[in-house]
Amino acid sequence: MPSSSHEALHRIFQKDPALLTRALQSVLRIPFPEPREFAAMNVDLTEIEPVERRVDTLLRAETDEGDYLRVVESQGDIDKRKRGSWPYYLSYLHEKYHCEPVLIVITQSHATARWAAEPIHLGVRGCPSLTVRPFVLGPDNVPVIVDEREAERDVPLAVLSAMTHGRGRQAAAILENLATALRTIDPDSAAVFVQFVDSCLADRQAQQMWRDLMTAIQYFWRHPLAEQVRDEGREEGRAEGWSAAILRTLQRRQIDVPADVRDRILASTDLDELGTWFDRSHEVADARELFAEGP
């Protein structure tokens, strides 16, 4: 069965098909024409014979240069069987829909990215009858977005950055800036992106940090995953999550936090109060301004 991270890595392009165009153009430097319209398509490529073949995500993009089929494959590990199935997918789709198929592979693994990018040659060695060149999005080329303004400019790309680099050294900075950027988009879209990121964080420490941040801005609690956390008696953890998020924000902004201020933040269990302090932590010049009376 596909893992949740497997699903998230390709479903983000169903949520925001335009992100795939930006990734092809800016990350892979492929002059893909600007689509006028997108259409999600049936991912089942099974023929009359009982051989089941499915792609992960299939999108049709209408452009001034003609229609393209964008085949998105989420790849966790190296799978040599794909060297045969990927050419099949492209040939079948070209014949069925009479438009150009484009294969995009997305992965969190450096090794898998290098393997997936290798051209697939079928036919006579040195003179193949068919060559397939997958386009690969992975930790080697997806940008590491650690700047708050950059994350706000393109939230879906910042989400893809977090999903791809969530296990790296810069995970904390990526997640903190993404958490802030999510506040600038509509809550329903933000809640979906939160779940995508959560599914892709294999590092437990990074995942807990993400859940603490999402607890603080309450997007996390809009999702079914929150029921599991609540069932584990996490009400106290919500206050801890707020406190941790406030202190991390001040630290990231290089605001000095005196011991008495830290103690007051950590001692509070009032979620409304902590929420107010969290909002102020993005703006104050002095940590004591968190506790100012009034708005």
mmCIF file with all atom_site columns, C-alpha atoms in Angstrom, residues 26-113:
data_model
loop_
_atom_site.group_PDB
_atom_site.id
_atom_site.type_symbol
_atom_site.label_atom_id
_atom_site.label_alt_id
_atom_site.label_comp_id
_atom_site.label_asym_id
_atom_site.label_entity_id
_atom_site.label_seq_id
_atom_site.pdbx_PDB_ins_code
_atom_site.Cartn_x
_atom_site.Cartn_y
_atom_site.Cartn_z
_atom_site.occupancy
_atom_site.B_iso_or_equiv
_atom_site.pdbx_formal_charge
_atom_site.auth_seq_id
_atom_site.auth_comp_id
_atom_site.auth_asym_id
_atom_site.auth_atom_id
_atom_site.pdbx_PDB_model_num
ATOM 1  C CA . SER A 1 26  ? 12.250 27.557 -12.299 1.00 0.00 ? 26  SER A CA 1
ATOM 2  C CA . VAL A 1 27  ? 13.750 24.423 -10.738 1.00 0.00 ? 27  VAL A CA 1
ATOM 3  C CA . LEU A 1 28  ? 14.431 22.218 -13.772 1.00 0.00 ? 28  LEU A CA 1
ATOM 4  C CA . ARG A 1 29  ? 14.820 25.115 -16.261 1.00 0.00 ? 29  ARG A CA 1
ATOM 5  C CA . ILE A 1 30  ? 12.475 23.409 -18.721 1.00 0.00 ? 30  ILE A CA 1
ATOM 6  C CA . PRO A 1 31  ? 10.731 25.917 -21.056 1.00 0.00 ? 31  PRO A CA 1
ATOM 7  C CA . PHE A 1 32  ? 7.306  24.411 -20.419 1.00 0.00 ? 32  PHE A CA 1
ATOM 8  C CA . PRO A 1 33  ? 4.587  26.584 -22.002 1.00 0.00 ? 33  PRO A CA 1
ATOM 9  C CA . GLU A 1 34  ? 2.198  28.381 -19.657 1.00 0.00 ? 34  GLU A CA 1
ATOM 10 C CA . PRO A 1 35  ? -1.032 26.362 -19.340 1.00 0.00 ? 35  PRO A CA 1
ATOM 11 C CA . ARG A 1 36  ? -4.386 28.056 -19.875 1.00 0.00 ? 36  ARG A CA 1
ATOM 12 C CA . GLU A 1 37  ? -6.332 25.317 -18.101 1.00 0.00 ? 37  GLU A CA 1
ATOM 13 C CA . PHE A 1 38  ? -5.790 22.090 -16.159 1.00 0.00 ? 38  PHE A CA 1
ATOM 14 C CA . ALA A 1 39  ? -7.832 18.916 -15.954 1.00 0.00 ? 39  ALA A CA 1
ATOM 15 C CA . ALA A 1 40  ? -7.296 15.972 -13.600 1.00 0.00 ? 40  ALA A CA 1
ATOM 16 C CA . MET A 1 41  ? -7.479 12.658 -15.447 1.00 0.00 ? 41  MET A CA 1
ATOM 17 C CA . ASN A 1 42  ? -8.069 8.988  -14.679 1.00 0.00 ? 42  ASN A CA 1
ATOM 18 C CA . VAL A 1 43  ? -4.808 7.504  -13.407 1.00 0.00 ? 43  VAL A CA 1
ATOM 19 C CA . ASP A 1 44  ? -5.799 3.921  -14.329 1.00 0.00 ? 44  ASP A CA 1
ATOM 20 C CA . LEU A 1 45  ? -3.851 2.762  -17.396 1.00 0.00 ? 45  LEU A CA 1
ATOM 21 C CA . THR A 1 46  ? -5.083 -0.832 -17.238 1.00 0.00 ? 46  THR A CA 1
ATOM 22 C CA . GLU A 1 47  ? -5.888 -2.373 -20.612 1.00 0.00 ? 47  GLU A CA 1
ATOM 23 C CA . ILE A 1 48  ? -8.448 -5.093 -21.435 1.00 0.00 ? 48  ILE A CA 1
ATOM 24 C CA . GLU A 1 49  ? -5.919 -7.712 -20.391 1.00 0.00 ? 49  GLU A CA 1
ATOM 25 C CA . PRO A 1 50  ? -5.866 -8.134 -16.594 1.00 0.00 ? 50  PRO A CA 1
ATOM 26 C CA . VAL A 1 51  ? -2.620 -6.227 -16.051 1.00 0.00 ? 51  VAL A CA 1
ATOM 27 C CA . GLU A 1 52  ? -3.141 -3.328 -13.669 1.00 0.00 ? 52  GLU A CA 1
ATOM 28 C CA . ARG A 1 53  ? -1.038 -0.236 -14.269 1.00 0.00 ? 53  ARG A CA 1
ATOM 29 C CA . ARG A 1 54  ? -1.604 3.056  -12.481 1.00 0.00 ? 54  ARG A CA 1
ATOM 30 C CA . VAL A 1 55  ? 0.253  6.333  -12.363 1.00 0.00 ? 55  VAL A CA 1
ATOM 31 C CA . ASP A 1 56  ? 0.206  8.447  -9.203  1.00 0.00 ? 56  ASP A CA 1
ATOM 32 C CA . THR A 1 57  ? -1.127 11.718 -10.626 1.00 0.00 ? 57  THR A CA 1
ATOM 33 C CA . LEU A 1 58  ? -2.132 12.545 -14.193 1.00 0.00 ? 58  LEU A CA 1
ATOM 34 C CA . LEU A 1 59  ? -2.898 16.115 -15.244 1.00 0.00 ? 59  LEU A CA 1
ATOM 35 C CA . ARG A 1 60  ? -3.790 17.492 -18.665 1.00 0.00 ? 60  ARG A CA 1
ATOM 36 C CA . ALA A 1 61  ? -2.440 20.979 -19.336 1.00 0.00 ? 61  ALA A CA 1
ATOM 37 C CA . GLU A 1 62  ? -3.799 23.041 -22.226 1.00 0.00 ? 62  GLU A CA 1
ATOM 38 C CA . THR A 1 63  ? -1.237 25.492 -23.650 1.00 0.00 ? 63  THR A CA 1
ATOM 39 C CA . ASP A 1 64  ? -0.885 27.677 -26.728 1.00 0.00 ? 64  ASP A CA 1
ATOM 40 C CA . GLU A 1 65  ? 1.563  25.080 -28.062 1.00 0.00 ? 65  GLU A CA 1
ATOM 41 C CA . GLY A 1 66  ? -0.865 22.196 -27.642 1.00 0.00 ? 66  GLY A CA 1
ATOM 42 C CA . ASP A 1 67  ? -1.945 19.875 -24.847 1.00 0.00 ? 67  ASP A CA 1
ATOM 43 C CA . TYR A 1 68  ? 0.443  18.036 -22.526 1.00 0.00 ? 68  TYR A CA 1
ATOM 44 C CA . LEU A 1 69  ? -0.128 15.124 -20.186 1.00 0.00 ? 69  LEU A CA 1
ATOM 45 C CA . ARG A 1 70  ? 1.889  15.497 -16.998 1.00 0.00 ? 70  ARG A CA 1
ATOM 46 C CA . VAL A 1 71  ? 2.574  12.150 -15.377 1.00 0.00 ? 71  VAL A CA 1
ATOM 47 C CA . VAL A 1 72  ? 3.683  12.605 -11.753 1.00 0.00 ? 72  VAL A CA 1
ATOM 48 C CA . GLU A 1 73  ? 5.286  9.642  -9.999  1.00 0.00 ? 73  GLU A CA 1
ATOM 49 C CA . SER A 1 74  ? 6.136  9.719  -6.276  1.00 0.00 ? 74  SER A CA 1
ATOM 50 C CA . GLN A 1 75  ? 9.184  7.517  -5.718  1.00 0.00 ? 75  GLN A CA 1
ATOM 51 C CA . GLY A 1 76  ? 10.439 6.576  -2.265  1.00 0.00 ? 76  GLY A CA 1
ATOM 52 C CA . ASP A 1 77  ? 13.136 4.047  -3.158  1.00 0.00 ? 77  ASP A CA 1
ATOM 53 C CA . ILE A 1 78  ? 14.872 2.694  -6.229  1.00 0.00 ? 78  ILE A CA 1
ATOM 54 C CA . ASP A 1 79  ? 12.565 0.310  -8.102  1.00 0.00 ? 79  ASP A CA 1
ATOM 55 C CA . LYS A 1 80  ? 14.094 -1.218 -11.221 1.00 0.00 ? 80  LYS A CA 1
ATOM 56 C CA . ARG A 1 81  ? 10.662 -2.278 -12.474 1.00 0.00 ? 81  ARG A CA 1
ATOM 57 C CA . LYS A 1 82  ? 9.937  1.390  -13.221 1.00 0.00 ? 82  LYS A CA 1
ATOM 58 C CA . ARG A 1 83  ? 12.544 1.284  -15.993 1.00 0.00 ? 83  ARG A CA 1
ATOM 59 C CA . GLY A 1 84  ? 9.995  -0.754 -17.923 1.00 0.00 ? 84  GLY A CA 1
ATOM 60 C CA . SER A 1 85  ? 6.703  0.695  -16.709 1.00 0.00 ? 85  SER A CA 1
ATOM 61 C CA . TRP A 1 86  ? 7.560  4.365  -17.207 1.00 0.00 ? 86  TRP A CA 1
ATOM 62 C CA . PRO A 1 87  ? 8.187  4.029  -20.981 1.00 0.00 ? 87  PRO A CA 1
ATOM 63 C CA . TYR A 1 88  ? 4.963  2.034  -21.161 1.00 0.00 ? 88  TYR A CA 1
ATOM 64 C CA . TYR A 1 89  ? 3.005  4.796  -19.414 1.00 0.00 ? 89  TYR A CA 1
ATOM 65 C CA . LEU A 1 90  ? 4.247  7.451  -21.838 1.00 0.00 ? 90  LEU A CA 1
ATOM 66 C CA . SER A 1 91  ? 3.685  5.380  -24.982 1.00 0.00 ? 91  SER A CA 1
ATOM 67 C CA . TYR A 1 92  ? 0.217  4.299  -23.876 1.00 0.00 ? 92  TYR A CA 1
ATOM 68 C CA . LEU A 1 93  ? -0.868 7.819  -22.956 1.00 0.00 ? 93  LEU A CA 1
ATOM 69 C CA . HIS A 1 94  ? 0.479  9.270  -26.201 1.00 0.00 ? 94  HIS A CA 1
ATOM 70 C CA . GLU A 1 95  ? -1.446 6.713  -28.234 1.00 0.00 ? 95  GLU A CA 1
ATOM 71 C CA . LYS A 1 96  ? -4.658 7.049  -26.200 1.00 0.00 ? 96  LYS A CA 1
ATOM 72 C CA . TYR A 1 97  ? -4.881 10.834 -25.906 1.00 0.00 ? 97  TYR A CA 1
ATOM 73 C CA . HIS A 1 98  ? -2.787 11.992 -28.899 1.00 0.00 ? 98  HIS A CA 1
ATOM 74 C CA . CYS A 1 99  ? -0.888 14.630 -26.950 1.00 0.00 ? 99  CYS A CA 1
ATOM 75 C CA . GLU A 1 100 ? 2.604  14.856 -25.504 1.00 0.00 ? 100 GLU A CA 1
ATOM 76 C CA . PRO A 1 101 ? 3.265  13.052 -22.189 1.00 0.00 ? 101 PRO A CA 1
ATOM 77 C CA . VAL A 1 102 ? 5.807  14.444 -19.714 1.00 0.00 ? 102 VAL A CA 1
ATOM 78 C CA . LEU A 1 103 ? 7.154  12.272 -16.875 1.00 0.00 ? 103 LEU A CA 1
ATOM 79 C CA . ILE A 1 104 ? 7.975  14.016 -13.581 1.00 0.00 ? 104 ILE A CA 1
ATOM 80 C CA . VAL A 1 105 ? 9.382  12.001 -10.663 1.00 0.00 ? 105 VAL A CA 1
ATOM 81 C CA . ILE A 1 106 ? 9.374  13.486 -7.159  1.00 0.00 ? 106 ILE A CA 1
ATOM 82 C CA . THR A 1 107 ? 11.392 12.030 -4.282  1.00 0.00 ? 107 THR A CA 1
ATOM 83 C CA . GLN A 1 108 ? 12.858 12.876 -0.872  1.00 0.00 ? 108 GLN A CA 1
ATOM 84 C CA . SER A 1 109 ? 15.934 10.690 -1.477  1.00 0.00 ? 109 SER A CA 1
ATOM 85 C CA . HIS A 1 110 ? 19.221 11.847 -3.045  1.00 0.00 ? 110 HIS A CA 1
ATOM 86 C CA . ALA A 1 111 ? 20.029 8.310  -4.221  1.00 0.00 ? 111 ALA A CA 1
ATOM 87 C CA . THR A 1 112 ? 16.570 7.764  -5.702  1.00 0.00 ? 112 THR A CA 1
ATOM 88 C CA . ALA A 1 113 ? 16.740 11.134 -7.458  1.00 0.00 ? 113 ALA A CA 1
#
